[in-house]
PDB file of C-alpha atoms in Angstrom:
ATOM      1  CA  ASP A   1       3.250  26.570 -46.595  1.00  0.00           C
ATOM      2  CA  ALA A   2       4.518  28.838 -43.783  1.00  0.00           C
ATOM      3  CA  LYS A   3       4.985  27.194 -40.346  1.00  0.00           C
ATOM      4  CA  THR A   4       3.432  29.416 -37.385  1.00  0.00           C
ATOM      5  CA  THR A   5       3.598  29.323 -33.917  1.00  0.00           C
ATOM      6  CA  GLN A   6       0.935  30.253 -30.992  1.00  0.00           C
ATOM      7  CA  PRO A   7       1.468  29.573 -27.241  1.00  0.00           C
ATOM      8  CA  PRO A   8       0.440  25.978 -26.157  1.00  0.00           C
ATOM      9  CA  SER A   9      -2.350  27.414 -23.172  1.00  0.00           C
ATOM     10  CA  MET A  10      -4.028  30.334 -22.903  1.00  0.00           C
ATOM     11  CA  ASP A  11      -6.475  31.064 -19.997  1.00  0.00           C
ATOM     12  CA  CYS A  12      -9.321  33.788 -19.785  1.00  0.00           C
ATOM     13  CA  ALA A  13     -11.280  34.828 -17.610  1.00  0.00           C
ATOM     14  CA  GLU A  14     -15.761  34.456 -18.957  1.00  0.00           C
ATOM     15  CA  GLY A  15     -16.577  38.253 -20.215  1.00  0.00           C
ATOM     16  CA  ARG A  16     -12.981  39.336 -20.701  1.00  0.00           C
ATOM     17  CA  ALA A  17     -11.350  39.788 -24.317  1.00  0.00           C
ATOM     18  CA  ALA A  18      -9.117  36.891 -25.317  1.00  0.00           C
ATOM     19  CA  ASN A  19      -6.613  37.614 -27.895  1.00  0.00           C
ATOM     20  CA  LEU A  20      -5.027  34.517 -29.864  1.00  0.00           C
ATOM     21  CA  PRO A  21      -1.237  35.271 -30.470  1.00  0.00           C
ATOM     22  CA  CYS A  22       0.303  33.609 -33.637  1.00  0.00           C
ATOM     23  CA  ASN A  23       4.033  34.271 -35.812  1.00  0.00           C
ATOM     24  CA  HIS A  24       4.548  33.686 -38.965  1.00  0.00           C
ATOM     25  CA  SER A  25       7.425  35.538 -39.194  1.00  0.00           C
ATOM     26  CA  THR A  26       8.716  33.838 -42.696  1.00  0.00           C
ATOM     27  CA  ILE A  27       4.827  34.404 -44.318  1.00  0.00           C
ATOM     28  CA  SER A  28       4.964  35.351 -48.570  1.00  0.00           C
ATOM     29  CA  GLY A  29       3.251  37.990 -50.101  1.00  0.00           C
ATOM     30  CA  ASN A  30       0.357  35.245 -51.297  1.00  0.00           C
ATOM     31  CA  GLU A  31      -0.536  33.733 -47.913  1.00  0.00           C
ATOM     32  CA  TYR A  32      -3.393  33.929 -46.030  1.00  0.00           C
ATOM     33  CA  VAL A  33      -3.891  33.730 -42.268  1.00  0.00           C
ATOM     34  CA  TYR A  34      -6.327  31.536 -41.670  1.00  0.00           C
ATOM     35  CA  TRP A  35      -8.042  31.100 -37.349  1.00  0.00           C
ATOM     36  CA  TYR A  36      -9.945  27.849 -36.992  1.00  0.00           C
ATOM     37  CA  ARG A  37     -11.022  26.796 -33.912  1.00  0.00           C
ATOM     38  CA  GLN A  38     -12.054  23.349 -32.556  1.00  0.00           C
ATOM     39  CA  ILE A  39     -14.460  22.388 -30.143  1.00  0.00           C
ATOM     40  CA  HIS A  40     -13.898  18.825 -28.279  1.00  0.00           C
ATOM     41  CA  SER A  41     -14.667  16.183 -30.530  1.00  0.00           C
ATOM     42  CA  GLN A  42     -16.005  18.438 -32.939  1.00  0.00           C
ATOM     43  CA  GLY A  43     -15.062  18.948 -36.459  1.00  0.00           C
ATOM     44  CA  PRO A  44     -12.844  22.786 -37.159  1.00  0.00           C
ATOM     45  CA  GLN A  45     -15.274  25.778 -37.267  1.00  0.00           C
ATOM     46  CA  TYR A  46     -13.996  28.592 -39.249  1.00  0.00           C
ATOM     47  CA  ILE A  47     -14.071  31.552 -37.892  1.00  0.00           C
ATOM     48  CA  ILE A  48     -11.978  34.765 -39.849  1.00  0.00           C
ATOM     49  CA  HIS A  49      -9.124  35.256 -42.649  1.00  0.00           C
ATOM     50  CA  GLY A  50      -7.145  38.004 -44.040  1.00  0.00           C
ATOM     51  CA  LEU A  51      -4.676  38.683 -46.331  1.00  0.00           C
ATOM     52  CA  LYS A  52      -2.884  42.539 -44.718  1.00  0.00           C
ATOM     53  CA  ASN A  53      -6.040  44.787 -43.826  1.00  0.00           C
ATOM     54  CA  ASN A  54      -7.724  43.718 -40.516  1.00  0.00           C
ATOM     55  CA  GLU A  55     -10.770  41.981 -40.478  1.00  0.00           C
ATOM     56  CA  THR A  56     -13.700  41.752 -38.235  1.00  0.00           C
ATOM     57  CA  ASN A  57     -17.000  39.546 -38.284  1.00  0.00           C
ATOM     58  CA  GLU A  58     -19.539  38.378 -36.064  1.00  0.00           C
ATOM     59  CA  MET A  59     -17.318  36.244 -34.173  1.00  0.00           C
ATOM     60  CA  ALA A  60     -13.507  37.912 -33.708  1.00  0.00           C
ATOM     61  CA  SER A  61     -11.231  40.431 -35.052  1.00  0.00           C
ATOM     62  CA  LEU A  62      -8.313  39.497 -36.910  1.00  0.00           C
ATOM     63  CA  ILE A  63      -5.284  42.024 -36.514  1.00  0.00           C
ATOM     64  CA  ILE A  64      -2.167  41.389 -38.478  1.00  0.00           C
ATOM     65  CA  THR A  65       0.588  43.145 -37.737  1.00  0.00           C
ATOM     66  CA  GLU A  66       2.273  45.790 -40.694  1.00  0.00           C
ATOM     67  CA  ASP A  67       4.927  43.477 -41.830  1.00  0.00           C
ATOM     68  CA  ARG A  68       2.389  40.444 -41.871  1.00  0.00           C
ATOM     69  CA  LYS A  69       4.867  38.703 -39.012  1.00  0.00           C
ATOM     70  CA  SER A  70       2.083  38.103 -36.811  1.00  0.00           C
ATOM     71  CA  SER A  71      -1.105  38.516 -36.120  1.00  0.00           C
ATOM     72  CA  THR A  72      -4.205  38.304 -33.089  1.00  0.00           C
ATOM     73  CA  LEU A  73      -7.292  36.683 -32.959  1.00  0.00           C
ATOM     74  CA  ILE A  74      -9.312  38.228 -30.532  1.00  0.00           C
ATOM     75  CA  LEU A  75     -12.701  37.423 -29.005  1.00  0.00           C
ATOM     76  CA  PRO A  76     -13.773  40.620 -27.817  1.00  0.00           C
ATOM     77  CA  HIS A  77     -16.344  38.691 -24.856  1.00  0.00           C
ATOM     78  CA  ALA A  78     -15.187  35.457 -24.338  1.00  0.00           C
ATOM     79  CA  THR A  79     -17.959  32.889 -23.000  1.00  0.00           C
ATOM     80  CA  LEU A  80     -17.466  29.343 -21.949  1.00  0.00           C
ATOM     81  CA  ARG A  81     -18.626  28.334 -25.135  1.00  0.00           C
ATOM     82  CA  ASP A  82     -15.571  29.594 -26.932  1.00  0.00           C
ATOM     83  CA  THR A  83     -13.006  26.891 -24.967  1.00  0.00           C
ATOM     84  CA  ALA A  84     -11.747  25.292 -28.141  1.00  0.00           C
ATOM     85  CA  VAL A  85      -8.791  24.737 -29.707  1.00  0.00           C
ATOM     86  CA  TYR A  86      -7.573  27.605 -31.430  1.00  0.00           C
ATOM     87  CA  TYR A  87      -5.732  27.194 -35.050  1.00  0.00           C
ATOM     88  CA  CYS A  88      -3.825  29.962 -36.431  1.00  0.00           C
ATOM     89  CA  ILE A  89      -2.608  28.335 -40.237  1.00  0.00           C
ATOM     90  CA  VAL A  90      -1.271  30.904 -42.821  1.00  0.00           C
ATOM     91  CA  ARG A  91      -2.203  29.502 -46.644  1.00  0.00           C
ATOM     92  CA  VAL A  92      -1.444  30.045 -50.045  1.00  0.00           C
ATOM     93  CA  ALA A  93      -4.109  32.223 -51.965  1.00  0.00           C
ATOM     94  CA  GLY A  94      -5.817  29.667 -54.502  1.00  0.00           C
ATOM     95  CA  PHE A  95      -3.486  26.476 -52.531  1.00  0.00           C
ATOM     96  CA  GLN A  96      -6.171  24.062 -51.428  1.00  0.00           C
ATOM     97  CA  LYS A  97      -4.707  22.619 -48.505  1.00  0.00           C
ATOM     98  CA  LEU A  98      -4.805  23.535 -45.151  1.00  0.00           C
ATOM     99  CA  VAL A  99      -1.789  22.414 -42.755  1.00  0.00           C
ATOM    100  CA  PHE A 100      -2.640  22.121 -39.139  1.00  0.00           C
ATOM    101  CA  GLY A 101      -0.793  22.407 -36.155  1.00  0.00           C
ATOM    102  CA  THR A 102      -1.166  22.342 -32.425  1.00  0.00           C
ATOM    103  CA  GLY A 103      -2.915  25.271 -31.698  1.00  0.00           C
ATOM    104  CA  THR A 104      -3.174  26.897 -28.541  1.00  0.00           C
ATOM    105  CA  ARG A 105      -5.772  25.297 -25.958  1.00  0.00           C
ATOM    106  CA  LEU A 106      -7.988  28.170 -24.576  1.00  0.00           C
ATOM    107  CA  LEU A 107      -9.394  27.990 -21.426  1.00  0.00           C
ATOM    108  CA  VAL A 108     -12.215  30.214 -20.633  1.00  0.00           C
ATOM    109  CA  SER A 109     -13.490  30.243 -17.211  1.00  0.00           C
ATOM    110  CA  PRO A 110     -16.100  31.607 -15.108  1.00  0.00           C
TER     111      PRO A 110
ATOM    112  CA  GLY B   1     -20.954  29.651 -43.085  1.00  0.00           C
ATOM    113  CA  ALA B   2     -21.710  26.742 -45.442  1.00  0.00           C
ATOM    114  CA  VAL B   3     -23.202  23.745 -43.977  1.00  0.00           C
ATOM    115  CA  VAL B   4     -21.145  20.607 -44.183  1.00  0.00           C
ATOM    116  CA  SER B   5     -22.710  17.402 -42.960  1.00  0.00           C
ATOM    117  CA  GLN B   6     -21.313  13.859 -41.871  1.00  0.00           C
ATOM    118  CA  HIS B   7     -22.624  10.529 -41.498  1.00  0.00           C
ATOM    119  CA  PRO B   8     -22.898   8.347 -39.375  1.00  0.00           C
ATOM    120  CA  SER B   9     -21.934  10.512 -36.732  1.00  0.00           C
ATOM    121  CA  ARG B  10     -20.023   7.193 -34.798  1.00  0.00           C
ATOM    122  CA  VAL B  11     -19.559   3.942 -35.930  1.00  0.00           C
ATOM    123  CA  ILE B  12     -18.821   0.514 -34.050  1.00  0.00           C
ATOM    124  CA  CYS B  13     -17.563  -2.415 -36.453  1.00  0.00           C
ATOM    125  CA  LYS B  14     -15.609  -5.868 -35.609  1.00  0.00           C
ATOM    126  CA  SER B  15     -12.249  -5.754 -37.555  1.00  0.00           C
ATOM    127  CA  GLY B  16     -11.878  -7.270 -41.134  1.00  0.00           C
ATOM    128  CA  THR B  17     -15.444  -5.194 -41.984  1.00  0.00           C
ATOM    129  CA  SER B  18     -15.735  -1.882 -44.520  1.00  0.00           C
ATOM    130  CA  VAL B  19     -17.225   0.937 -43.444  1.00  0.00           C
ATOM    131  CA  LYS B  20     -18.718   3.498 -45.997  1.00  0.00           C
ATOM    132  CA  ILE B  21     -18.449   7.623 -44.220  1.00  0.00           C
ATOM    133  CA  GLU B  22     -20.719  10.201 -46.093  1.00  0.00           C
ATOM    134  CA  CYS B  23     -19.677  13.541 -46.008  1.00  0.00           C
ATOM    135  CA  ARG B  24     -22.349  16.066 -47.927  1.00  0.00           C
ATOM    136  CA  SER B  25     -22.357  19.803 -48.444  1.00  0.00           C
ATOM    137  CA  LEU B  26     -25.752  21.471 -47.300  1.00  0.00           C
ATOM    138  CA  ASP B  27     -26.142  24.340 -49.466  1.00  0.00           C
ATOM    139  CA  PHE B  28     -23.109  25.062 -51.730  1.00  0.00           C
ATOM    140  CA  GLN B  29     -21.588  22.869 -54.210  1.00  0.00           C
ATOM    141  CA  ALA B  30     -18.037  21.929 -53.340  1.00  0.00           C
ATOM    142  CA  THR B  31     -15.489  20.598 -56.300  1.00  0.00           C
ATOM    143  CA  THR B  32     -12.874  19.694 -54.041  1.00  0.00           C
ATOM    144  CA  MET B  33     -13.571  17.932 -50.260  1.00  0.00           C
ATOM    145  CA  PHE B  34     -11.056  16.999 -47.872  1.00  0.00           C
ATOM    146  CA  TRP B  35     -10.363  14.184 -45.240  1.00  0.00           C
ATOM    147  CA  TYR B  36      -8.661  13.954 -42.705  1.00  0.00           C
ATOM    148  CA  ARG B  37      -8.147  11.650 -39.801  1.00  0.00           C
ATOM    149  CA  GLN B  38      -7.282  12.896 -35.829  1.00  0.00           C
ATOM    150  CA  PHE B  39      -5.723  10.791 -33.390  1.00  0.00           C
ATOM    151  CA  PRO B  40      -6.797  12.204 -29.508  1.00  0.00           C
ATOM    152  CA  LYS B  41      -5.073  14.270 -27.928  1.00  0.00           C
ATOM    153  CA  LYS B  42      -3.486  14.972 -31.523  1.00  0.00           C
ATOM    154  CA  SER B  43      -3.988  17.737 -34.667  1.00  0.00           C
ATOM    155  CA  LEU B  44      -6.142  16.975 -37.441  1.00  0.00           C
ATOM    156  CA  MET B  45      -4.240  15.057 -40.387  1.00  0.00           C
ATOM    157  CA  LEU B  46      -4.734  15.615 -44.127  1.00  0.00           C
ATOM    158  CA  MET B  47      -5.543  12.373 -46.156  1.00  0.00           C
ATOM    159  CA  ALA B  48      -6.349  12.913 -49.171  1.00  0.00           C
ATOM    160  CA  THR B  49      -8.157  15.958 -51.391  1.00  0.00           C
ATOM    161  CA  SER B  50     -11.521  14.755 -53.197  1.00  0.00           C
ATOM    162  CA  ASN B  51     -12.095  16.720 -56.558  1.00  0.00           C
ATOM    163  CA  GLU B  52     -15.783  16.097 -58.509  1.00  0.00           C
ATOM    164  CA  GLY B  53     -15.159  13.585 -61.363  1.00  0.00           C
ATOM    165  CA  SER B  54     -11.541  12.575 -60.679  1.00  0.00           C
ATOM    166  CA  LYS B  55      -9.773  10.673 -58.533  1.00  0.00           C
ATOM    167  CA  ALA B  56      -8.059  11.819 -55.121  1.00  0.00           C
ATOM    168  CA  THR B  57      -4.337  12.484 -54.157  1.00  0.00           C
ATOM    169  CA  TYR B  58      -3.718  10.506 -51.708  1.00  0.00           C
ATOM    170  CA  GLU B  59      -0.819  12.000 -48.909  1.00  0.00           C
ATOM    171  CA  GLN B  60       2.266  10.504 -48.382  1.00  0.00           C
ATOM    172  CA  GLY B  61       1.790   7.379 -46.510  1.00  0.00           C
ATOM    173  CA  VAL B  62      -2.250   6.651 -47.222  1.00  0.00           C
ATOM    174  CA  GLU B  63      -3.060   3.786 -48.529  1.00  0.00           C
ATOM    175  CA  LYS B  64      -5.206   4.927 -51.329  1.00  0.00           C
ATOM    176  CA  ASP B  65      -6.543   0.993 -51.640  1.00  0.00           C
ATOM    177  CA  LYS B  66      -7.720   0.939 -47.899  1.00  0.00           C
ATOM    178  CA  PHE B  67      -9.084   4.334 -48.301  1.00  0.00           C
ATOM    179  CA  LEU B  68     -11.053   4.657 -51.571  1.00  0.00           C
ATOM    180  CA  ILE B  69     -12.692   7.501 -51.462  1.00  0.00           C
ATOM    181  CA  ASN B  70     -15.121   9.152 -53.785  1.00  0.00           C
ATOM    182  CA  HIS B  71     -16.620  11.837 -54.814  1.00  0.00           C
ATOM    183  CA  ALA B  72     -19.202  11.176 -57.661  1.00  0.00           C
ATOM    184  CA  SER B  73     -21.183  14.575 -57.489  1.00  0.00           C
ATOM    185  CA  LEU B  74     -20.541  18.315 -56.233  1.00  0.00           C
ATOM    186  CA  THR B  75     -22.252  17.612 -52.941  1.00  0.00           C
ATOM    187  CA  LEU B  76     -20.710  14.447 -51.882  1.00  0.00           C
ATOM    188  CA  SER B  77     -17.578  12.185 -51.344  1.00  0.00           C
ATOM    189  CA  THR B  78     -17.568   9.510 -49.092  1.00  0.00           C
ATOM    190  CA  LEU B  79     -14.655   7.472 -48.010  1.00  0.00           C
ATOM    191  CA  THR B  80     -14.354   3.597 -47.051  1.00  0.00           C
ATOM    192  CA  VAL B  81     -12.531   2.023 -45.119  1.00  0.00           C
ATOM    193  CA  THR B  82     -11.798  -1.777 -46.583  1.00  0.00           C
ATOM    194  CA  SER B  83     -10.903  -4.202 -43.697  1.00  0.00           C
ATOM    195  CA  ALA B  84     -11.018  -2.179 -40.827  1.00  0.00           C
ATOM    196  CA  HIS B  85      -8.400  -2.698 -38.462  1.00  0.00           C
ATOM    197  CA  PRO B  86      -8.148  -1.271 -34.662  1.00  0.00           C
ATOM    198  CA  GLU B  87      -5.276   0.084 -35.294  1.00  0.00           C
ATOM    199  CA  ASP B  88      -8.334   2.105 -38.158  1.00  0.00           C
ATOM    200  CA  SER B  89     -10.008   3.862 -35.011  1.00  0.00           C
ATOM    201  CA  SER B  90      -9.847   7.719 -35.049  1.00  0.00           C
ATOM    202  CA  PHE B  91     -11.964  10.523 -35.440  1.00  0.00           C
ATOM    203  CA  TYR B  92     -12.642  11.244 -39.135  1.00  0.00           C
ATOM    204  CA  ILE B  93     -13.252  14.625 -40.413  1.00  0.00           C
ATOM    205  CA  CYS B  94     -14.110  16.271 -44.147  1.00  0.00           C
ATOM    206  CA  SER B  95     -14.246  19.765 -45.249  1.00  0.00           C
ATOM    207  CA  GLY B  96     -15.689  21.012 -48.254  1.00  0.00           C
ATOM    208  CA  LEU B  97     -14.226  24.644 -50.150  1.00  0.00           C
ATOM    209  CA  GLU B  98     -16.872  27.018 -50.553  1.00  0.00           C
ATOM    210  CA  GLY B  99     -16.648  30.736 -52.159  1.00  0.00           C
ATOM    211  CA  LEU B 100     -15.550  32.174 -55.598  1.00  0.00           C
ATOM    212  CA  ALA B 101     -12.575  31.698 -55.004  1.00  0.00           C
ATOM    213  CA  GLN B 102     -13.033  28.222 -53.067  1.00  0.00           C
ATOM    214  CA  GLU B 103     -10.521  30.509 -49.947  1.00  0.00           C
ATOM    215  CA  THR B 104     -12.760  28.846 -47.463  1.00  0.00           C
ATOM    216  CA  GLN B 105     -12.893  25.510 -46.286  1.00  0.00           C
ATOM    217  CA  TYR B 106     -16.075  24.068 -44.594  1.00  0.00           C
ATOM    218  CA  PHE B 107     -15.813  21.390 -41.528  1.00  0.00           C
ATOM    219  CA  GLY B 108     -18.417  18.247 -41.064  1.00  0.00           C
ATOM    220  CA  PRO B 109     -18.876  17.457 -37.270  1.00  0.00           C
ATOM    221  CA  GLY B 110     -17.046  13.766 -37.587  1.00  0.00           C
ATOM    222  CA  THR B 111     -17.715  10.898 -37.363  1.00  0.00           C
ATOM    223  CA  ARG B 112     -16.045   8.826 -34.859  1.00  0.00           C
ATOM    224  CA  LEU B 113     -14.733   5.236 -36.291  1.00  0.00           C
ATOM    225  CA  LEU B 114     -14.113   2.403 -33.057  1.00  0.00           C
ATOM    226  CA  VAL B 115     -13.019  -0.377 -34.645  1.00  0.00           C
ATOM    227  CA  LEU B 116     -13.204  -3.502 -32.466  1.00  0.00           C
TER     228      LEU B 116
END
């Protein structure tokens, strides 16, 4: 799997948008970008994934650059409950493993 | 999203005993399940891939005779830590693959094991 680079930590004010960047400059054409988050002492929670196009669901939006070398996860209105470690993972289609890096620790403050 | 449960949520055992952890997919069938381990302030490390009806595939450095995995049905996989020692104390998390193309892993809430 291609490696990803994420900032170790970010802060965000409650109610504001949280924009979490991820660099995956060596991504291959058949690799998807997945985002998970892990709240303290819980299992990871699936957020969203995409291949080329931007994606949106009830939790977040995923913006993938045209060259696919980076992406941004957007939480439009962060709440205190969004405080967690966010993992950006690239995975080959049909390849089942997920390799977790160190992620970004997002702290949402009042 | 799909739901995965684990039981127990936490367990304390004496050194030398064996502990079984169950992982269930509640609203989907999981042909493939995964077992991870996470030490404090560290990221998740994949231990093994479990396929229904066949032997598990272990990652390098994971002892298959110590961490026994059984995936007897499409909704249940078990991990048994045999002859547990204090260094096996960790957070164990399972996941199941869901979707027609098995494209998304959904994770259980984790089991915290403390070996005294």
